[in-house]
mmCIF file of N, CA, C and O in Angstrom:
data_model
loop_
_atom_site.group_PDB
_atom_site.id
_atom_site.type_symbol
_atom_site.label_atom_id
_atom_site.label_comp_id
_atom_site.label_asym_id
_atom_site.label_seq_id
_atom_site.Cartn_x
_atom_site.Cartn_y
_atom_site.Cartn_z
ATOM 1 N N MET A 291 55.867 -69.426 5.397
ATOM 2 C CA MET A 291 56.500 -68.279 6.362
ATOM 3 C C MET A 291 55.012 -67.149 6.268
ATOM 4 O O MET A 291 55.021 -65.972 7.376
ATOM 5 N N SER A 292 54.544 -66.962 4.850
ATOM 6 C CA SER A 292 53.781 -65.610 4.587
ATOM 7 C C SER A 292 52.638 -66.250 5.703
ATOM 8 O O SER A 292 52.025 -64.404 6.228
ATOM 9 N N VAL A 293 51.584 -66.526 5.906
ATOM 10 C CA VAL A 293 50.969 -66.643 6.788
ATOM 11 C C VAL A 293 51.221 -66.468 8.283
ATOM 12 O O VAL A 293 50.341 -65.494 9.120
ATOM 13 N N LEU A 294 52.716 -66.968 8.680
ATOM 14 C CA LEU A 294 52.743 -66.805 10.022
ATOM 15 C C LEU A 294 53.438 -65.100 10.576
ATOM 16 O O LEU A 294 52.785 -64.133 11.009
ATOM 17 N N ASN A 295 54.267 -64.985 8.593
ATOM 18 C CA ASN A 295 54.239 -63.396 8.969
ATOM 19 C C ASN A 295 53.305 -62.259 9.012
ATOM 20 O O ASN A 295 53.186 -61.236 10.223
ATOM 21 N N ASP A 296 51.244 -62.739 8.360
ATOM 22 C CA ASP A 296 50.336 -61.996 8.476
ATOM 23 C C ASP A 296 50.122 -62.250 10.308
ATOM 24 O O ASP A 296 49.289 -61.028 10.445
ATOM 25 N N ARG A 297 49.949 -63.626 10.344
ATOM 26 C CA ARG A 297 49.677 -63.531 12.158
ATOM 27 C C ARG A 297 50.425 -62.376 13.055
ATOM 28 O O ARG A 297 50.394 -61.978 13.554
ATOM 29 N N MET A 298 51.307 -62.773 12.348
ATOM 30 C CA MET A 298 52.166 -61.241 13.751
ATOM 31 C C MET A 298 52.019 -60.447 13.394
ATOM 32 O O MET A 298 51.954 -59.470 14.649
ATOM 33 N N VAL A 299 51.189 -59.377 12.215
ATOM 34 C CA VAL A 299 51.038 -58.216 12.081
ATOM 35 C C VAL A 299 50.353 -57.990 13.029
ATOM 36 O O VAL A 299 49.558 -57.536 13.409
ATOM 37 N N GLN A 300 49.223 -58.838 11.876
ATOM 38 C CA GLN A 300 48.215 -58.981 13.455
ATOM 39 C C GLN A 300 47.951 -59.119 14.458
ATOM 40 O O GLN A 300 47.337 -58.052 15.503
ATOM 41 N N TYR A 301 48.820 -59.384 16.116
ATOM 42 C CA TYR A 301 49.208 -59.897 16.891
ATOM 43 C C TYR A 301 49.442 -58.442 17.602
ATOM 44 O O TYR A 301 48.487 -57.770 18.478
ATOM 45 N N ALA A 302 50.039 -58.509 16.850
ATOM 46 C CA ALA A 302 50.889 -57.204 16.891
ATOM 47 C C ALA A 302 50.387 -55.179 16.943
ATOM 48 O O ALA A 302 49.811 -54.605 17.709
ATOM 49 N N SER A 303 49.253 -56.034 16.056
ATOM 50 C CA SER A 303 48.295 -54.638 15.764
ATOM 51 C C SER A 303 46.798 -54.577 16.996
ATOM 52 O O SER A 303 47.061 -53.382 17.296
ATOM 53 N N MET A 304 46.399 -55.718 17.076
ATOM 54 C CA MET A 304 45.465 -56.844 18.205
ATOM 55 C C MET A 304 45.984 -56.261 20.185
ATOM 56 O O MET A 304 45.170 -55.571 20.385
ATOM 57 N N THR A 305 47.560 -55.730 19.601
ATOM 58 C CA THR A 305 48.189 -55.739 21.124
ATOM 59 C C THR A 305 48.270 -54.769 21.249
ATOM 60 O O THR A 305 47.950 -53.298 22.980
ATOM 61 N N ASP A 306 48.503 -53.485 20.120
ATOM 62 C CA ASP A 306 48.561 -52.329 19.779
ATOM 63 C C ASP A 306 46.880 -51.571 20.097
ATOM 64 O O ASP A 306 46.886 -50.469 21.722
ATOM 65 N N SER A 307 46.204 -51.866 19.872
ATOM 66 C CA SER A 307 44.787 -50.996 19.574
ATOM 67 C C SER A 307 43.973 -51.387 21.309
ATOM 68 O O SER A 307 43.876 -50.915 21.901
ATOM 69 N N TYR A 308 44.762 -52.657 21.993
ATOM 70 C CA TYR A 308 44.480 -52.882 23.121
ATOM 71 C C TYR A 308 44.754 -52.305 24.335
ATOM 72 O O TYR A 308 44.033 -51.919 25.043
ATOM 73 N N LEU A 309 46.444 -51.821 24.348
ATOM 74 C CA LEU A 309 46.830 -50.638 24.734
ATOM 75 C C LEU A 309 46.234 -49.293 24.844
ATOM 76 O O LEU A 309 45.993 -48.933 25.737
ATOM 77 N N GLU A 310 46.415 -48.948 24.033
ATOM 78 C CA GLU A 310 45.335 -47.944 23.215
ATOM 79 C C GLU A 310 44.283 -47.768 24.299
ATOM 80 O O GLU A 310 43.902 -47.157 25.053
ATOM 81 N N GLN A 311 43.107 -49.039 23.935
ATOM 82 C CA GLN A 311 42.429 -48.663 24.995
ATOM 83 C C GLN A 311 42.307 -49.022 26.280
ATOM 84 O O GLN A 311 42.004 -48.217 27.438
ATOM 85 N N VAL A 312 43.085 -49.395 26.923
ATOM 86 C CA VAL A 312 43.559 -49.544 28.297
ATOM 87 C C VAL A 312 43.841 -47.787 28.450
ATOM 88 O O VAL A 312 43.927 -47.964 29.769
ATOM 89 N N PHE A 313 44.519 -47.473 27.921
ATOM 90 C CA PHE A 313 45.049 -46.606 28.671
ATOM 91 C C PHE A 313 44.566 -45.357 28.463
ATOM 92 O O PHE A 313 44.142 -43.876 28.870
ATOM 93 N N ALA A 314 43.209 -45.228 27.534
ATOM 94 C CA ALA A 314 42.344 -44.329 27.304
ATOM 95 C C ALA A 314 41.563 -44.251 28.238
ATOM 96 O O ALA A 314 40.828 -43.066 28.881
ATOM 97 N N GLU A 315 41.652 -45.664 28.808
ATOM 98 C CA GLU A 315 40.522 -45.931 30.064
ATOM 99 C C GLU A 315 41.071 -45.501 31.854
ATOM 100 O O GLU A 315 40.232 -46.161 32.474
ATOM 101 N N ALA A 316 42.163 -44.815 31.652
ATOM 102 C CA ALA A 316 43.183 -45.130 32.912
ATOM 103 C C ALA A 316 41.413 -44.139 33.384
ATOM 104 O O ALA A 316 42.020 -43.042 33.179
ATOM 105 N N GLU A 317 41.788 -43.634 34.618
ATOM 106 C CA GLU A 317 41.188 -42.743 35.917
ATOM 107 C C GLU A 317 42.428 -41.432 36.078
ATOM 108 O O GLU A 317 43.117 -42.185 35.913
ATOM 109 N N PRO A 318 41.552 -41.125 36.185
ATOM 110 C CA PRO A 318 42.026 -39.182 36.171
ATOM 111 C C PRO A 318 43.433 -39.842 37.572
ATOM 112 O O PRO A 318 44.491 -38.980 37.225
ATOM 113 N N SER A 319 43.616 -40.775 38.181
ATOM 114 C CA SER A 319 43.878 -40.175 39.209
ATOM 115 C C SER A 319 45.339 -41.021 39.536
ATOM 116 O O SER A 319 46.129 -40.863 39.618
ATOM 117 N N VAL A 320 44.977 -42.020 38.162
ATOM 118 C CA VAL A 320 46.920 -42.716 37.487
ATOM 119 C C VAL A 320 47.304 -41.980 36.483
ATOM 120 O O VAL A 320 48.079 -42.777 36.065
ATOM 121 N N LYS A 321 46.644 -41.478 36.099
ATOM 122 C CA LYS A 321 47.071 -40.527 34.241
ATOM 123 C C LYS A 321 47.974 -40.268 34.004
ATOM 124 O O LYS A 321 48.518 -40.538 32.837
ATOM 125 N N GLN A 322 49.047 -39.653 35.265
ATOM 126 C CA GLN A 322 51.039 -39.076 35.032
ATOM 127 C C GLN A 322 51.460 -40.747 34.918
ATOM 128 O O GLN A 322 51.963 -41.063 33.700
ATOM 129 N N THR A 323 50.690 -41.757 35.724
ATOM 130 C CA THR A 323 51.015 -42.702 34.777
ATOM 131 C C THR A 323 50.445 -43.696 34.200
ATOM 132 O O THR A 323 51.722 -44.034 33.503
ATOM 133 N N ALA A 324 49.462 -43.843 33.355
ATOM 134 C CA ALA A 324 49.243 -44.489 32.247
ATOM 135 C C ALA A 324 50.181 -43.707 31.180
ATOM 136 O O ALA A 324 50.715 -43.851 30.307
ATOM 137 N N ASP A 325 49.783 -42.063 31.570
ATOM 138 C CA ASP A 325 50.731 -41.712 29.714
ATOM 139 C C ASP A 325 52.403 -41.952 30.082
ATOM 140 O O ASP A 325 52.700 -41.954 28.958
ATOM 141 N N ALA A 326 53.973 -42.079 31.143
ATOM 142 C CA ALA A 326 54.130 -42.275 31.232
ATOM 143 C C ALA A 326 54.716 -43.820 30.501
ATOM 144 O O ALA A 326 54.966 -44.460 29.982
ATOM 145 N N MET A 327 53.527 -44.896 31.063
ATOM 146 C CA MET A 327 53.289 -46.381 30.401
ATOM 147 C C MET A 327 52.962 -46.496 29.291
ATOM 148 O O MET A 327 53.792 -47.255 28.324
ATOM 149 N N ARG A 328 51.818 -45.107 28.854
ATOM 150 C CA ARG A 328 51.945 -45.817 26.513
ATOM 151 C C ARG A 328 53.346 -44.867 25.973
ATOM 152 O O ARG A 328 52.969 -45.874 24.641
ATOM 153 N N TYR A 329 53.874 -44.106 26.599
ATOM 154 C CA TYR A 329 55.378 -43.530 25.929
ATOM 155 C C TYR A 329 56.263 -44.590 25.530
ATOM 156 O O TYR A 329 56.587 -44.728 25.098
ATOM 157 N N SER A 330 56.324 -45.392 26.821
ATOM 158 C CA SER A 330 57.725 -46.736 27.267
ATOM 159 C C SER A 330 57.412 -47.816 25.967
ATOM 160 O O SER A 330 57.717 -48.216 25.498
ATOM 161 N N SER A 331 55.878 -48.176 26.721
ATOM 162 C CA SER A 331 54.837 -49.091 25.500
ATOM 163 C C SER A 331 54.499 -48.948 23.645
ATOM 164 O O SER A 331 55.133 -50.223 22.909
ATOM 165 N N MET A 332 54.303 -47.431 23.615
ATOM 166 C CA MET A 332 53.646 -47.917 22.284
ATOM 167 C C MET A 332 54.999 -46.955 21.535
ATOM 168 O O MET A 332 54.482 -46.367 20.142
ATOM 169 N N ILE A 333 56.367 -46.804 21.364
ATOM 170 C CA ILE A 333 57.442 -46.221 20.933
ATOM 171 C C ILE A 333 57.362 -47.138 19.681
ATOM 172 O O ILE A 333 58.529 -47.129 19.094
ATOM 173 N N GLY A 334 56.692 -48.361 20.281
ATOM 174 C CA GLY A 334 57.138 -49.060 18.485
ATOM 175 C C GLY A 334 58.021 -50.572 18.799
ATOM 176 O O GLY A 334 57.958 -50.776 19.493
ATOM 177 N N GLY A 335 58.371 -51.221 17.906
ATOM 178 C CA GLY A 335 58.606 -52.964 18.843
ATOM 179 C C GLY A 335 58.319 -53.668 17.588
ATOM 180 O O GLY A 335 56.875 -53.723 16.790
ATOM 181 N N LYS A 336 58.509 -54.799 17.464
ATOM 182 C CA LYS A 336 58.229 -55.990 16.967
ATOM 183 C C LYS A 336 57.007 -56.628 18.142
ATOM 184 O O LYS A 336 56.343 -57.299 17.515
ATOM 185 N N ARG A 337 57.102 -56.452 19.281
ATOM 186 C CA ARG A 337 55.812 -56.851 20.163
ATOM 187 C C ARG A 337 55.887 -58.211 19.960
ATOM 188 O O ARG A 337 55.249 -59.637 20.307
ATOM 189 N N ILE A 338 56.920 -58.835 19.864
ATOM 190 C CA ILE A 338 57.028 -60.657 19.971
ATOM 191 C C ILE A 338 56.797 -61.333 21.254
ATOM 192 O O ILE A 338 56.153 -62.587 20.756
ATOM 193 N N ARG A 339 56.771 -60.744 22.278
ATOM 194 C CA ARG A 339 56.514 -60.920 23.588
ATOM 195 C C ARG A 339 55.123 -61.311 23.528
ATOM 196 O O ARG A 339 54.310 -63.009 24.196
ATOM 197 N N PRO A 340 54.054 -60.577 23.288
ATOM 198 C CA PRO A 340 52.754 -60.470 22.888
ATOM 199 C C PRO A 340 52.505 -61.876 21.384
ATOM 200 O O PRO A 340 51.405 -62.346 22.367
ATOM 201 N N VAL A 341 52.997 -61.187 20.589
ATOM 202 C CA VAL A 341 53.048 -62.157 19.588
ATOM 203 C C VAL A 341 53.143 -63.569 20.098
ATOM 204 O O VAL A 341 51.999 -64.305 19.456
ATOM 205 N N LEU A 342 54.093 -64.335 20.875
ATOM 206 C CA LEU A 342 54.989 -65.364 21.222
ATOM 207 C C LEU A 342 53.561 -65.438 21.717
ATOM 208 O O LEU A 342 52.554 -66.554 22.102
ATOM 209 N N THR A 343 52.478 -65.506 22.789
ATOM 210 C CA THR A 343 51.490 -65.430 24.546
ATOM 211 C C THR A 343 51.152 -65.355 23.163
ATOM 212 O O THR A 343 49.991 -66.475 22.943
ATOM 213 N N LEU A 344 50.215 -64.836 22.211
ATOM 214 C CA LEU A 344 48.835 -65.146 21.199
ATOM 215 C C LEU A 344 49.041 -66.484 20.640
ATOM 216 O O LEU A 344 47.625 -67.278 20.168
ATOM 217 N N GLU A 345 50.006 -66.630 20.122
ATOM 218 C CA GLU A 345 50.755 -67.304 19.491
ATOM 219 C C GLU A 345 50.296 -69.090 19.804
ATOM 220 O O GLU A 345 49.680 -69.503 19.285
ATOM 221 N N PHE A 346 51.227 -69.333 20.430
ATOM 222 C CA PHE A 346 51.228 -69.949 21.757
ATOM 223 C C PHE A 346 49.297 -70.709 22.064
ATOM 224 O O PHE A 346 49.410 -71.571 21.723
ATOM 225 N N CYS A 347 48.505 -69.690 21.784
ATOM 226 C CA CYS A 347 47.522 -69.842 22.562
ATOM 227 C C CYS A 347 47.033 -70.155 21.959
ATOM 228 O O CYS A 347 46.080 -70.961 21.568
ATOM 229 N N ARG A 348 46.937 -69.477 20.226
ATOM 230 C CA ARG A 348 46.219 -70.083 19.538
ATOM 231 C C ARG A 348 46.524 -71.982 18.731
ATOM 232 O O ARG A 348 45.542 -72.604 18.587
ATOM 233 N N ILE A 349 47.908 -71.986 18.924
ATOM 234 C CA ILE A 349 48.114 -73.147 18.832
ATOM 235 C C ILE A 349 47.519 -74.105 19.777
ATOM 236 O O ILE A 349 47.795 -75.354 19.097
ATOM 237 N N CYS A 350 47.811 -74.042 20.712
ATOM 238 C CA CYS A 350 47.301 -74.907 21.901
ATOM 239 C C CYS A 350 45.334 -74.706 22.170
ATOM 240 O O CYS A 350 44.719 -75.723 23.012
ATOM 241 N N GLY A 351 44.524 -74.284 20.691
ATOM 242 C CA GLY A 351 42.900 -74.427 20.492
ATOM 243 C C GLY A 351 42.617 -73.138 21.465
ATOM 244 O O GLY A 351 41.721 -73.535 21.237
ATOM 245 N N GLY A 352 43.459 -72.241 22.407
ATOM 246 C CA GLY A 352 42.564 -71.199 22.168
ATOM 247 C C GLY A 352 42.015 -69.594 21.288
ATOM 248 O O GLY A 352 42.594 -69.799 21.088
ATOM 249 N N ASP A 353 41.309 -69.193 21.793
ATOM 250 C CA ASP A 353 41.823 -68.185 21.044
ATOM 251 C C ASP A 353 41.862 -66.670 21.476
ATOM 252 O O ASP A 353 41.804 -65.822 22.502
ATOM 253 N N PRO A 354 43.219 -65.852 20.616
ATOM 254 C CA PRO A 354 43.869 -65.152 21.107
ATOM 255 C C PRO A 354 43.445 -64.242 21.651
ATOM 256 O O PRO A 354 44.242 -63.827 22.875
ATOM 257 N N GLU A 355 41.740 -64.057 21.322
ATOM 258 C CA GLU A 355 41.615 -62.539 22.483
ATOM 259 C C GLU A 355 40.732 -62.639 23.716
ATOM 260 O O GLU A 355 41.429 -61.341 23.853
ATOM 261 N N THR A 356 41.104 -63.629 23.750
ATOM 262 C CA THR A 356 41.263 -64.238 25.179
ATOM 263 C C THR A 356 41.586 -63.960 26.197
ATOM 264 O O THR A 356 42.333 -63.468 27.356
ATOM 265 N N ALA A 357 43.792 -64.086 25.085
ATOM 266 C CA ALA A 357 44.567 -63.899 25.764
ATOM 267 C C ALA A 357 45.387 -62.867 25.803
ATOM 268 O O ALA A 357 46.468 -62.635 26.039
ATOM 269 N N LEU A 358 44.919 -61.999 25.396
ATOM 270 C CA LEU A 358 45.298 -60.483 24.810
ATOM 271 C C LEU A 358 45.124 -60.095 26.246
ATOM 272 O O LEU A 358 46.347 -59.087 25.919
ATOM 273 N N PRO A 359 44.708 -59.636 26.741
ATOM 274 C CA PRO A 359 45.319 -58.966 28.792
ATOM 275 C C PRO A 359 46.725 -59.345 28.771
ATOM 276 O O PRO A 359 46.960 -58.989 29.558
ATOM 277 N N PHE A 360 47.382 -60.510 28.591
ATOM 278 C CA PHE A 360 47.815 -61.803 28.917
ATOM 279 C C PHE A 360 49.214 -60.802 27.804
ATOM 280 O O PHE A 360 50.170 -60.296 28.649
ATOM 281 N N ALA A 361 49.221 -60.471 27.460
ATOM 282 C CA ALA A 361 50.339 -60.346 26.131
ATOM 283 C C ALA A 361 50.260 -59.003 26.308
ATOM 284 O O ALA A 361 51.304 -58.942 26.157
ATOM 285 N N ALA A 362 49.310 -58.087 26.548
ATOM 286 C CA ALA A 362 49.222 -56.631 26.727
ATOM 287 C C ALA A 362 50.597 -56.489 27.938
ATOM 288 O O ALA A 362 50.918 -55.854 27.688
ATOM 289 N N ALA A 363 49.973 -56.702 28.835
ATOM 290 C CA ALA A 363 51.110 -57.020 30.267
ATOM 291 C C ALA A 363 52.078 -57.137 30.189
ATOM 292 O O ALA A 363 52.934 -57.084 31.085
ATOM 293 N N LEU A 364 52.589 -57.628 29.305
ATOM 294 C CA LEU A 364 53.706 -59.218 29.606
ATOM 295 C C LEU A 364 54.434 -57.918 28.766
ATOM 296 O O LEU A 364 55.537 -57.447 28.555
ATOM 297 N N GLU A 365 53.809 -56.697 27.650
ATOM 298 C CA GLU A 365 54.457 -55.951 27.090
ATOM 299 C C GLU A 365 54.990 -54.598 27.687
ATOM 300 O O GLU A 365 55.781 -54.381 28.106
#
């Protein structure tokens, strides 16, 4: 069970880092929208949707890094 918990924490951290990167690279023309998205998506939580996306990717033989944009979009 600890391995699964460790992976969940890792996936949540990966998602947080990816989202921060996306928001930081937002163009000035969408800054206000990006700030609102950052506020609503970075308030915490378990990140269950992206965690499930990344874990299913791994289980099916894929690299979770490649599924990260899709996982973040779900969040």
